[in-house]
PDB file of C-alpha atoms in Angstrom:
ATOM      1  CA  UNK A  17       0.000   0.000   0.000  1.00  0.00           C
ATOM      2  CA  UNK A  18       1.343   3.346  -1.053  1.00  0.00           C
ATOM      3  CA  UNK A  19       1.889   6.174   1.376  1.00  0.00           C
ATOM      4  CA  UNK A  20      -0.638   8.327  -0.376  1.00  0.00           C
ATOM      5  CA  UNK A  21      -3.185   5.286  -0.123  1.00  0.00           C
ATOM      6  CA  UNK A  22      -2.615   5.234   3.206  1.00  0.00           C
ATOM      7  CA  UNK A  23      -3.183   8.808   4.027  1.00  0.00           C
ATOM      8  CA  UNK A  24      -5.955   8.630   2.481  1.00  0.00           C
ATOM      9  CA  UNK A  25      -7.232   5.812   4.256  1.00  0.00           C
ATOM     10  CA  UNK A  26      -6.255   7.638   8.033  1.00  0.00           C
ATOM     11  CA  UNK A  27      -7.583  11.072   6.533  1.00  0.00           C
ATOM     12  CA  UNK A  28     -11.141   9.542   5.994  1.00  0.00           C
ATOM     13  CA  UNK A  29     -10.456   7.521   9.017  1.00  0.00           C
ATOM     14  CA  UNK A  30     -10.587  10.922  11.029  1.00  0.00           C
ATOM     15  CA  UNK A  31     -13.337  12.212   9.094  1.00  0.00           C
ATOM     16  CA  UNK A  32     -15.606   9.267   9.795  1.00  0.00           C
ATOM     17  CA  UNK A  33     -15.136   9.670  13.560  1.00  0.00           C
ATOM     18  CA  UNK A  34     -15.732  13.446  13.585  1.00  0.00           C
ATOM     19  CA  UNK A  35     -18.637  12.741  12.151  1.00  0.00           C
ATOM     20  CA  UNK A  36     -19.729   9.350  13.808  1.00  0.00           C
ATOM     21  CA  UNK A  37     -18.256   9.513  17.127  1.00  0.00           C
ATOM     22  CA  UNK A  38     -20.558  12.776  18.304  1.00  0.00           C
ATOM     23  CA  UNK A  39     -23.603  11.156  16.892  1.00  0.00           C
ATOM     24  CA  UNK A  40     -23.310   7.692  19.127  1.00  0.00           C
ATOM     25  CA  UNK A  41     -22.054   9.555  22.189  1.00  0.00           C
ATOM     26  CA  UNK A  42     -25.251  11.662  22.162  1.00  0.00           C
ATOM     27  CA  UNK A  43     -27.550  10.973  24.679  1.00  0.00           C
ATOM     28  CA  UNK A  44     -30.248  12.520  21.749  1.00  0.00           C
ATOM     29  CA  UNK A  45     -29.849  15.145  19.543  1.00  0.00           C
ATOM     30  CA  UNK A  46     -33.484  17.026  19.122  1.00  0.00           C
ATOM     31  CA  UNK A  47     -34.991  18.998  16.334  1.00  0.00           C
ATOM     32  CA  UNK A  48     -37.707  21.395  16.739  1.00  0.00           C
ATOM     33  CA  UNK A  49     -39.824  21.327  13.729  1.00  0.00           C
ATOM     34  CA  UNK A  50     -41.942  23.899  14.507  1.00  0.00           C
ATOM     35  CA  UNK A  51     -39.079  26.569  15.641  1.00  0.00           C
ATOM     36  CA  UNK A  52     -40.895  30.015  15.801  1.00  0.00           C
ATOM     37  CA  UNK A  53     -38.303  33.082  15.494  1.00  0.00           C
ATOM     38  CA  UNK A  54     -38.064  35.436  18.358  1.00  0.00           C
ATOM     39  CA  UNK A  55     -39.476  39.235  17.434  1.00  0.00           C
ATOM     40  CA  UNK A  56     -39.060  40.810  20.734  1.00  0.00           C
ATOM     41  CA  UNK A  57     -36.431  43.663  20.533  1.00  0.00           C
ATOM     42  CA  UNK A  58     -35.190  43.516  24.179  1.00  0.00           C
ATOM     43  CA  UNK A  59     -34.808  39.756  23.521  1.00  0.00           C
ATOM     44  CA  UNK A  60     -33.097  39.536  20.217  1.00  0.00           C
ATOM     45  CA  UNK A  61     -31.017  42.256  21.813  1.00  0.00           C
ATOM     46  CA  UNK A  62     -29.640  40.148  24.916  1.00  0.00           C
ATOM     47  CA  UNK A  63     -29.340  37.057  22.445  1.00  0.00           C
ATOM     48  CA  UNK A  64     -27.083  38.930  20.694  1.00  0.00           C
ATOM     49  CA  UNK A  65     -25.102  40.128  23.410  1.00  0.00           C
ATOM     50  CA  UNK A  66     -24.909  36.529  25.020  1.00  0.00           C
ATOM     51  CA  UNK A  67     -23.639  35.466  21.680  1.00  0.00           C
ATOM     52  CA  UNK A  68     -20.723  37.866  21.495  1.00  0.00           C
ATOM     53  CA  UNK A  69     -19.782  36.537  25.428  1.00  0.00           C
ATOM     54  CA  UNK A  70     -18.739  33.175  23.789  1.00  0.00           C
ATOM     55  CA  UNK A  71     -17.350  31.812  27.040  1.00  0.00           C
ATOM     56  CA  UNK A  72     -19.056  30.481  30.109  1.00  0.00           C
ATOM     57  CA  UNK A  73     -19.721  28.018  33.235  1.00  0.00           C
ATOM     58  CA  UNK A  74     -22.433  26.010  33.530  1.00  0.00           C
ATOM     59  CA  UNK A  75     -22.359  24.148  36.916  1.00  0.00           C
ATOM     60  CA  UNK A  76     -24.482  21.390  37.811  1.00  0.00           C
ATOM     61  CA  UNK A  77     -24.242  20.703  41.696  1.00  0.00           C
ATOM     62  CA  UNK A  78     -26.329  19.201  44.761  1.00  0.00           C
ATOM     63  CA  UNK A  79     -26.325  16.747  47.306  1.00  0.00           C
ATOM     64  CA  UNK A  80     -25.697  13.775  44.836  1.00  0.00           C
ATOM     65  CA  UNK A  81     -22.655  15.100  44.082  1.00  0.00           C
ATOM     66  CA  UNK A  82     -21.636  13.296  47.843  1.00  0.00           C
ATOM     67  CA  UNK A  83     -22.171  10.065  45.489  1.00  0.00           C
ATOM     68  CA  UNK A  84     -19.906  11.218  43.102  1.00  0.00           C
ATOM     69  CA  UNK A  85     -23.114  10.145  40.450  1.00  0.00           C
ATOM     70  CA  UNK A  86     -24.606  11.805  37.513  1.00  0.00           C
ATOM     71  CA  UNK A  87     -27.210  14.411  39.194  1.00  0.00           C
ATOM     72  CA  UNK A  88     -30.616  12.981  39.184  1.00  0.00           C
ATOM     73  CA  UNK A  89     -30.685  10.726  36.186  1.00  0.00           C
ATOM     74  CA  UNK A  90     -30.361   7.715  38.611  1.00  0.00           C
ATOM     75  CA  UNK A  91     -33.746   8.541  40.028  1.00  0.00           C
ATOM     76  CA  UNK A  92     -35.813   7.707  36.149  1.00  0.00           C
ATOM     77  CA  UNK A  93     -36.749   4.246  35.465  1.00  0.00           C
ATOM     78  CA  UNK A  94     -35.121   4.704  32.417  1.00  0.00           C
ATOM     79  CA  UNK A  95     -32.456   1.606  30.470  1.00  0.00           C
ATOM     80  CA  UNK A  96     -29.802   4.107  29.063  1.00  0.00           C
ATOM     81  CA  UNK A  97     -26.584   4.100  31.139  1.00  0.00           C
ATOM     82  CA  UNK A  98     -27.097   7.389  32.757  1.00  0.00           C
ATOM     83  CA  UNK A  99     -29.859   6.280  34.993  1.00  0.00           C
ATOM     84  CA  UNK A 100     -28.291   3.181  35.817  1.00  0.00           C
ATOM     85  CA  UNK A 101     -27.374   2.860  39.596  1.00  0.00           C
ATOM     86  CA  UNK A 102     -24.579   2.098  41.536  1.00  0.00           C
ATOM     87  CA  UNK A 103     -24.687   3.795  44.746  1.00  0.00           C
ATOM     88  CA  UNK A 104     -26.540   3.234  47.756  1.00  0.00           C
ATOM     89  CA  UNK A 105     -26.768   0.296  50.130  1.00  0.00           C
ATOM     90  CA  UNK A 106     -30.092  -1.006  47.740  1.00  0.00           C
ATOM     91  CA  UNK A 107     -29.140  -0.077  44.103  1.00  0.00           C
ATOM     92  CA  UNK A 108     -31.078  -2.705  43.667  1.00  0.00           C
ATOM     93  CA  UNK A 109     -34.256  -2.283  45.096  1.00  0.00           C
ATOM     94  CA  UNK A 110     -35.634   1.247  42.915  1.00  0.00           C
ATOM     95  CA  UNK A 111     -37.736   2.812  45.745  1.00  0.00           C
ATOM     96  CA  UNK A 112     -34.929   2.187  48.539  1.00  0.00           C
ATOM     97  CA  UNK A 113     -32.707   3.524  46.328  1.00  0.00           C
ATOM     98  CA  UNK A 114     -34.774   6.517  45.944  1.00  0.00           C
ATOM     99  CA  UNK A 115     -35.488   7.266  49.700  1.00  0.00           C
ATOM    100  CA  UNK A 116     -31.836   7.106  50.659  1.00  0.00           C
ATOM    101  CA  UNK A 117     -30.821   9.573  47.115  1.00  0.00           C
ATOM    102  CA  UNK A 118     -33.286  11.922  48.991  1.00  0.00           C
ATOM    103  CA  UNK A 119     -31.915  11.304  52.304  1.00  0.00           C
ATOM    104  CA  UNK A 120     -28.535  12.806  50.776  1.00  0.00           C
ATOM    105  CA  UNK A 121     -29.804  16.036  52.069  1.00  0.00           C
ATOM    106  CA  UNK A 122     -29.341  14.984  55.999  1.00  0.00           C
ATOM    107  CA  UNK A 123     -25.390  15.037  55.538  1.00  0.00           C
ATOM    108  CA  UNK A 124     -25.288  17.757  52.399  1.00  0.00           C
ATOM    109  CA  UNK A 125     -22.513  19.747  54.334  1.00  0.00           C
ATOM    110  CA  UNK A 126     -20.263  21.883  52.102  1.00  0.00           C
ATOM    111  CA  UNK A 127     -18.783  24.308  54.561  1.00  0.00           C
ATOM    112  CA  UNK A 128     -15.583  24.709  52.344  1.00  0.00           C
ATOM    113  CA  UNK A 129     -18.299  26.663  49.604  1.00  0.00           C
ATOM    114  CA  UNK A 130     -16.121  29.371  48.085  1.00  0.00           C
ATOM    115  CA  UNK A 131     -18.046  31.369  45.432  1.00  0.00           C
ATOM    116  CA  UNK A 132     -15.754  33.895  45.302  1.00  0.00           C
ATOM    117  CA  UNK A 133     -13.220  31.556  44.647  1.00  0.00           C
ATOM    118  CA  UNK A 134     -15.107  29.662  42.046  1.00  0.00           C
ATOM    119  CA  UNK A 135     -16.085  33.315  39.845  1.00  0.00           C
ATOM    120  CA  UNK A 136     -12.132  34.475  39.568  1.00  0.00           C
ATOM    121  CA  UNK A 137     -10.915  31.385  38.436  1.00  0.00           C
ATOM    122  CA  UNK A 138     -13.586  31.603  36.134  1.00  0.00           C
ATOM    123  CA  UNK A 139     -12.847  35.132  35.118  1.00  0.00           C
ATOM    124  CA  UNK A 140      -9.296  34.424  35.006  1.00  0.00           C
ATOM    125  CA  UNK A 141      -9.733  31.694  32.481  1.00  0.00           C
ATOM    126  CA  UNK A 142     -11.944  34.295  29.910  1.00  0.00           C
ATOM    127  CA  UNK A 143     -15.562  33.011  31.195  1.00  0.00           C
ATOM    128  CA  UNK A 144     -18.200  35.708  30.635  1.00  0.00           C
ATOM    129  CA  UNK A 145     -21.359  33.758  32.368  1.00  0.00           C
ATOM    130  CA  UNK A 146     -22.166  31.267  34.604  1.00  0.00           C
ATOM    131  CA  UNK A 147     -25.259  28.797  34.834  1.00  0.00           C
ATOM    132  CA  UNK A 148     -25.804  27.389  37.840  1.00  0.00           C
ATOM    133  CA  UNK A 149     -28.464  24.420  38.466  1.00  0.00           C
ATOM    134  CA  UNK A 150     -30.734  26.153  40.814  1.00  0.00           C
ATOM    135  CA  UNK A 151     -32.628  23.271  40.999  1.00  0.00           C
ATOM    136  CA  UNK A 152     -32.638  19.831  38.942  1.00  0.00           C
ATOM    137  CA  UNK A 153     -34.933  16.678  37.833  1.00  0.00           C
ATOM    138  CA  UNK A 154     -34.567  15.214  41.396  1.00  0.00           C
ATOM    139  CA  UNK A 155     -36.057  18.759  42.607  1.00  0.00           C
ATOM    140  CA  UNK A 156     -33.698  19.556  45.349  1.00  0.00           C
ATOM    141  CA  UNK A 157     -33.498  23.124  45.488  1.00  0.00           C
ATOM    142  CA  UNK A 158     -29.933  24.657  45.927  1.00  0.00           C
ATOM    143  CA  UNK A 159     -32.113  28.293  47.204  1.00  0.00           C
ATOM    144  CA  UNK A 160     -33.995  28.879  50.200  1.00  0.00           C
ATOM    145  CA  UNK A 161     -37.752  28.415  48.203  1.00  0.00           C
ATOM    146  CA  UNK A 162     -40.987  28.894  50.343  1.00  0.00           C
ATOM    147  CA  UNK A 163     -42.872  26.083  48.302  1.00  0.00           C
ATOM    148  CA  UNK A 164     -40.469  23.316  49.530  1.00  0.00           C
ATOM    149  CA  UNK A 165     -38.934  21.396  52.095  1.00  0.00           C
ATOM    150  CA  UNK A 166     -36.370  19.430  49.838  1.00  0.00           C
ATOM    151  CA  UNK A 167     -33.711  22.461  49.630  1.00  0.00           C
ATOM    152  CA  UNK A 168     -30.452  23.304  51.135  1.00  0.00           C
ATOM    153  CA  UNK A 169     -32.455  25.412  54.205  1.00  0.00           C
ATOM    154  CA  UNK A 170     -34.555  23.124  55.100  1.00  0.00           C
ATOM    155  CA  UNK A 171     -33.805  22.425  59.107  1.00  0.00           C
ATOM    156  CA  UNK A 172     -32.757  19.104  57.974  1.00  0.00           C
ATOM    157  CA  UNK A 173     -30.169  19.693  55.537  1.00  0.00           C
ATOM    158  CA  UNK A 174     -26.448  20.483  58.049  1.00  0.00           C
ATOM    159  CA  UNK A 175     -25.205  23.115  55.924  1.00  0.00           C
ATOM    160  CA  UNK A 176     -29.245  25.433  56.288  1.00  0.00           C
ATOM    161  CA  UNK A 177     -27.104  26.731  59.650  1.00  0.00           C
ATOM    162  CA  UNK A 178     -24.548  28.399  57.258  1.00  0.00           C
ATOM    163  CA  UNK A 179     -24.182  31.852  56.971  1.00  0.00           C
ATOM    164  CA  UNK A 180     -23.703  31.184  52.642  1.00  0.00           C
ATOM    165  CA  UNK A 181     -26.704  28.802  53.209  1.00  0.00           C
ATOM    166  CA  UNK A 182     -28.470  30.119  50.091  1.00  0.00           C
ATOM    167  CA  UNK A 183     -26.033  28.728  48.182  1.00  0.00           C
ATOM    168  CA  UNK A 184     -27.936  29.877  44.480  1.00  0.00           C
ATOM    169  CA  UNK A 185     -27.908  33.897  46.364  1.00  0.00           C
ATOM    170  CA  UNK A 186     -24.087  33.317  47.059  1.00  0.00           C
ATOM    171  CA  UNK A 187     -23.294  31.880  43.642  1.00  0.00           C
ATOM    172  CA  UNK A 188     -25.245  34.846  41.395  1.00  0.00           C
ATOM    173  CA  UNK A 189     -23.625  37.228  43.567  1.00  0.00           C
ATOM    174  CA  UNK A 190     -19.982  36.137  43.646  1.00  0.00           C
ATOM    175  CA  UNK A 191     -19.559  35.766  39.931  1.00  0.00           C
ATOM    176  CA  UNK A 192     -21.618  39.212  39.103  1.00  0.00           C
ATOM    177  CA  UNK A 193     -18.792  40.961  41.746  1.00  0.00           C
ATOM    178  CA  UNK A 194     -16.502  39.266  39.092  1.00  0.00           C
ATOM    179  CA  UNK A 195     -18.568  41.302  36.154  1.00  0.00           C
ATOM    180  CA  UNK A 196     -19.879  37.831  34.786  1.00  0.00           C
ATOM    181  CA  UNK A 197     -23.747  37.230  33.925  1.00  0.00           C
ATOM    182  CA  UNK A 198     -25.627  35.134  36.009  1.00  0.00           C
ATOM    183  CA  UNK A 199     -27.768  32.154  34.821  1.00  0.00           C
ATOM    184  CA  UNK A 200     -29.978  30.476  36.748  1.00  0.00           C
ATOM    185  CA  UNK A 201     -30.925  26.553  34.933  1.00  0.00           C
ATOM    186  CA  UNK A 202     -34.281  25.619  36.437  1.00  0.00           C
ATOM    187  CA  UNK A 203     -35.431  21.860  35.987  1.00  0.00           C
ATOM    188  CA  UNK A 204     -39.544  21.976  35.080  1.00  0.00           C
ATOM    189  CA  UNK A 205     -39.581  18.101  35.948  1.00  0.00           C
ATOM    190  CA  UNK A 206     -39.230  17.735  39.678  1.00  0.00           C
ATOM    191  CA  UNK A 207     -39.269  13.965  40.641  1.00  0.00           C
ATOM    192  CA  UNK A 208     -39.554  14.534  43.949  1.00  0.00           C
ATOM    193  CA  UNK A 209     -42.995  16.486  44.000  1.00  0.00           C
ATOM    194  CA  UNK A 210     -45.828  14.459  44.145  1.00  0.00           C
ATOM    195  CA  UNK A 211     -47.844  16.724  41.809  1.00  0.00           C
ATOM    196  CA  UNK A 212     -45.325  15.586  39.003  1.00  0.00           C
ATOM    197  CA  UNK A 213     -44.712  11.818  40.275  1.00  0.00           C
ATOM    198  CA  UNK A 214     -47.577  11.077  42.097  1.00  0.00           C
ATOM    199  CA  UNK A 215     -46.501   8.255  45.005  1.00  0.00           C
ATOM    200  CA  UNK A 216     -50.623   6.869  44.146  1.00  0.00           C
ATOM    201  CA  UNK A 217     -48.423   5.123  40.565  1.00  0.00           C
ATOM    202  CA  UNK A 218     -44.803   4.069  40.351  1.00  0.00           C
ATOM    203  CA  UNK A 219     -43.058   6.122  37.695  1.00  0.00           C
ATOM    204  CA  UNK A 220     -42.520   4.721  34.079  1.00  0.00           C
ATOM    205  CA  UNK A 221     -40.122   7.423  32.417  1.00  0.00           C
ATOM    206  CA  UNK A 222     -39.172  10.570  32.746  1.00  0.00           C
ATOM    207  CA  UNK A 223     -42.406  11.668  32.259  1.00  0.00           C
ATOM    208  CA  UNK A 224     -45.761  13.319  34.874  1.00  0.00           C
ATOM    209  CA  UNK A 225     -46.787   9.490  35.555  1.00  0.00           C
ATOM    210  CA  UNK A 226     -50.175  10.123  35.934  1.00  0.00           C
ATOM    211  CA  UNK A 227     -52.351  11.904  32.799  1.00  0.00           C
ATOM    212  CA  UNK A 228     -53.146  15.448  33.521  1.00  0.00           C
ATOM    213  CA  UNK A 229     -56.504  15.240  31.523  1.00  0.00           C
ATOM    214  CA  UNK A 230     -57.807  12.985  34.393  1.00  0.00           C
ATOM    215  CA  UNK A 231     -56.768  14.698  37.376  1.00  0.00           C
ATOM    216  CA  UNK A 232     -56.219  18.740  36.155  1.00  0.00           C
ATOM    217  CA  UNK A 233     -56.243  19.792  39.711  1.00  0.00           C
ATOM    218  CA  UNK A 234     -53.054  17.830  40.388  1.00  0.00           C
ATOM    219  CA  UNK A 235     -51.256  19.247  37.078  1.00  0.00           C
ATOM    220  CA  UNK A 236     -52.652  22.592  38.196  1.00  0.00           C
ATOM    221  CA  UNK A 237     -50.921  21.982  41.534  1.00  0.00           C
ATOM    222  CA  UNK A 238     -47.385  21.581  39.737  1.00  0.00           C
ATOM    223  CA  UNK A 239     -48.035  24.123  37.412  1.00  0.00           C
ATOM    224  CA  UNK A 240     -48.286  26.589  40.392  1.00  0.00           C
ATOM    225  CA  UNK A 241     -45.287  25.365  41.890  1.00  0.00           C
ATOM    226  CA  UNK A 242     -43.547  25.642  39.293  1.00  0.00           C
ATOM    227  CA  UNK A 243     -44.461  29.032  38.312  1.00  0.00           C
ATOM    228  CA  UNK A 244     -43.499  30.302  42.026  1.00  0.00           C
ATOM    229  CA  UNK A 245     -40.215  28.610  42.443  1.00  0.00           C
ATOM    230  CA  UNK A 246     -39.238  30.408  38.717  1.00  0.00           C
ATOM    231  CA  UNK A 247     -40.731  33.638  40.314  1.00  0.00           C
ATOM    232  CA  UNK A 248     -38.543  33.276  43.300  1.00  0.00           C
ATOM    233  CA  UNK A 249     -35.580  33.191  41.180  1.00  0.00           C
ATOM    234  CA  UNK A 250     -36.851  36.597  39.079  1.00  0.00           C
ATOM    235  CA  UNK A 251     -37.764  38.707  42.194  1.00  0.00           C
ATOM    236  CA  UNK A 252     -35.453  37.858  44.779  1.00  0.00           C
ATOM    237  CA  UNK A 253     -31.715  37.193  43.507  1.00  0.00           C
ATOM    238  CA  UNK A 254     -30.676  39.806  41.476  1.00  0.00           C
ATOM    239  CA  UNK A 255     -30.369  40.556  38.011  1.00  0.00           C
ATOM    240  CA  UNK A 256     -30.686  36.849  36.418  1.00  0.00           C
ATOM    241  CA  UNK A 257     -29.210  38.072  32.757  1.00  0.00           C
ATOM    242  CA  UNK A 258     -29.664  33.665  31.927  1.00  0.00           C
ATOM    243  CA  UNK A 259     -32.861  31.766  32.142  1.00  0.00           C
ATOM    244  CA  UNK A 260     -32.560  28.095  30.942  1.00  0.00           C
ATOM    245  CA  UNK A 261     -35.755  25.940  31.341  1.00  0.00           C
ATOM    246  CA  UNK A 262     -34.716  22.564  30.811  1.00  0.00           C
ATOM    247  CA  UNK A 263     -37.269  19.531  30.411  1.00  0.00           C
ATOM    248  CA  UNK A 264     -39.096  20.389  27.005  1.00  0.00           C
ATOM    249  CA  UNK A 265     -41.094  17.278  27.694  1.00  0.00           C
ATOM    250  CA  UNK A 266     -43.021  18.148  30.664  1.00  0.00           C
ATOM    251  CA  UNK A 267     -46.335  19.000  28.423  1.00  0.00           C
ATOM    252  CA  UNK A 268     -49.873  17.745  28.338  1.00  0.00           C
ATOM    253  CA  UNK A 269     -50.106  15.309  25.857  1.00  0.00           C
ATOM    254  CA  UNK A 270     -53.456  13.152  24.430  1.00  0.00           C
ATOM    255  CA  UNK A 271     -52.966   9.717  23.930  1.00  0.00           C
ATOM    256  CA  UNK A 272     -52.036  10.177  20.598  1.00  0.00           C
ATOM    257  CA  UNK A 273     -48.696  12.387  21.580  1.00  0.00           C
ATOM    258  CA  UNK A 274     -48.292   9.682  24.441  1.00  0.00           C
ATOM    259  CA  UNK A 275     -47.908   6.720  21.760  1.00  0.00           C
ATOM    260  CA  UNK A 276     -45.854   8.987  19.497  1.00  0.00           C
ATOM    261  CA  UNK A 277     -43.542   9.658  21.733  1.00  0.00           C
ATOM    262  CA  UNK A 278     -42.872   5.533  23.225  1.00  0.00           C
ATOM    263  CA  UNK A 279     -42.723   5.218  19.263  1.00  0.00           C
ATOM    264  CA  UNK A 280     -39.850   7.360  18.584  1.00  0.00           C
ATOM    265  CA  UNK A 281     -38.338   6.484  21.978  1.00  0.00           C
ATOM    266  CA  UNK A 282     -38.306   2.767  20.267  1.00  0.00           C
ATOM    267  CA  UNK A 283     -37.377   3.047  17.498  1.00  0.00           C
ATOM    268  CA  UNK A 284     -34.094   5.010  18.577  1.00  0.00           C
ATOM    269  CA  UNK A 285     -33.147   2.001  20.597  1.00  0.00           C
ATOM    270  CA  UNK A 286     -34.149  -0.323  18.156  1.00  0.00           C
ATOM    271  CA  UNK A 287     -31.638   1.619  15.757  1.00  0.00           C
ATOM    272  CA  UNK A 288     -29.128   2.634  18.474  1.00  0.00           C
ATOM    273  CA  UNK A 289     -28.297   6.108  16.643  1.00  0.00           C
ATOM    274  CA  UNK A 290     -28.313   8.100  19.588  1.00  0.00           C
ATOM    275  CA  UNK A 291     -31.346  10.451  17.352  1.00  0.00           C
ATOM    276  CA  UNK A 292     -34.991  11.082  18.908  1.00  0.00           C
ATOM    277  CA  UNK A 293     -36.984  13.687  16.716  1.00  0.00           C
ATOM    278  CA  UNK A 294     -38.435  15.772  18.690  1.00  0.00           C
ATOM    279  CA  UNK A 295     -41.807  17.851  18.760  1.00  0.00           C
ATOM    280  CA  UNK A 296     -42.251  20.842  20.922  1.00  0.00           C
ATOM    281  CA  UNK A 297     -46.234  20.297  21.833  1.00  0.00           C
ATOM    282  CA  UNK A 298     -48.143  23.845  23.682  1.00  0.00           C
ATOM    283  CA  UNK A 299     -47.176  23.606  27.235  1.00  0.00           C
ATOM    284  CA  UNK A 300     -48.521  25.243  30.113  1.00  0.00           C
TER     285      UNK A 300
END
């Protein structure tokens, strides 16, 4: 084989796994078919900006993180290899599992927290932003919410005694002092309220495991909470330049959207492509 043959060969070789190796590491890569341009000035302003900062942090931490684990993912009845579970004295046994993931809270102690220390490294290294994970799919709350007892001040939680106890408060206002923007992430699933996972069914998926249509005064219930803990954010913590509402899928969906979606989530495994299509239905 010729040299040039064989550059060839190593030169599509590369190629191929630029282009392959992204696509079967995804966990899913999602289209939005029905993508609707933004039109408001102030907003297509700040995207702008935000696209010229380039740079920035996006932080997921919580009381999991005492597991060393992927945050949250264990928690979903789910067979990819992020939800599997390996910590725990019952990894085993799902709903043991799940008490004692919640229990984290009891010894969540960080009392070496060091925002400050956290937004100049990031400034030093060029960051312009920071996300933090206010609160995700397991619905611990890293900020002192009034609609919950699963946060970091509850009376339960060791570290609620701290004087940077609001560790979401602390965060924002460290890395602004730096002159970076502040994000907050905000998980619309929450696993742990029973208006989204109702303990009357086990849960299937990721997914509200009961159907809204049937009981609307239990969806309404989330809804609510939801809204308030995002309001909480907005009013009391500053300037929040980032919003990022993650879990497109929490939605009401008819039958119909219910089958489409198992479908699609079979057929990707079937094919083992790493692709789900996926379709932005109105949400509430």
């Amino acid at each position: 084989m010729s040299k040039n043959t064989l550059l060839k060969i190593q030169v599509l070789f590369i190629l191929g796994t630029l282009v392959i190796g992204p696509i079967l590491n995804a966990q899913a890569i999602y289209e939005d078919e029905r993508y609707v341009p933004e039109t408001d000035t102030l907003v297509i302003k700040k995207l702008k900006e935000w696209q010229d900062l380039k740079f920035g942090l996006l932080m997921h931490w919580g009381p999991y993180s005492q597991w060393g684990i992927v945050e949250s993912w264990s928690l979903c009845p789910e067979d990819y290899g992020w939800c599997e579970r390996k910590k725990g004295s019952a990894p085993q046994d799902y709903f043991s599992y799940k008490k004692e993931y919640e229990g984290l809270k009891k010894t969540f102690n960080p009392v070496k927290f060091n925002p400050q220390k956290w937004a100049k490294a990031a400034k030093n290294a060029g960051m312009k932003y920071v996300v933090f994970t206010t609160k995700h799919h397991d619905g611990f709350s890293m900020f002192d919410s009034k609609y919950t007892d699963y946060k970091i001040t509850d009376a339960e939680t060791p570290f609620a005694g701290h004087p940077k106890a609001n560790i979401t408060k602390e965060i924002f206002n460290a890395f602004r002092k730096e002159g970076l923007w502040a994000g907050a992430y905000f998980s619309k699933p929450d696993w742990h309220n029973e208006n989204y996972w109702s303990p009357y069914f086990p849960p299937f998926d990721r997914n509200v495991n009961y159907d809204p249509l049937l009981y609307p005064e239990k969806w309404e219930k989330f809804t609510q909470f939801t809204h308030n803990q995002i309001l909480e954010l907005l009013t009391d913590y500053g300037k929040i330049d980032i919003l990022w509402l993650d879990g497109g899928w929490v939605k009401k969906r008819s039958e119909e959207n219910l089958e489409a979606n198992y479908n699609e989530k079979f057929a990707e495994n079937k094919s083992g492509n790493g692709f789900l299509k996926h379709r932005v239905i109105s949400q509430d």
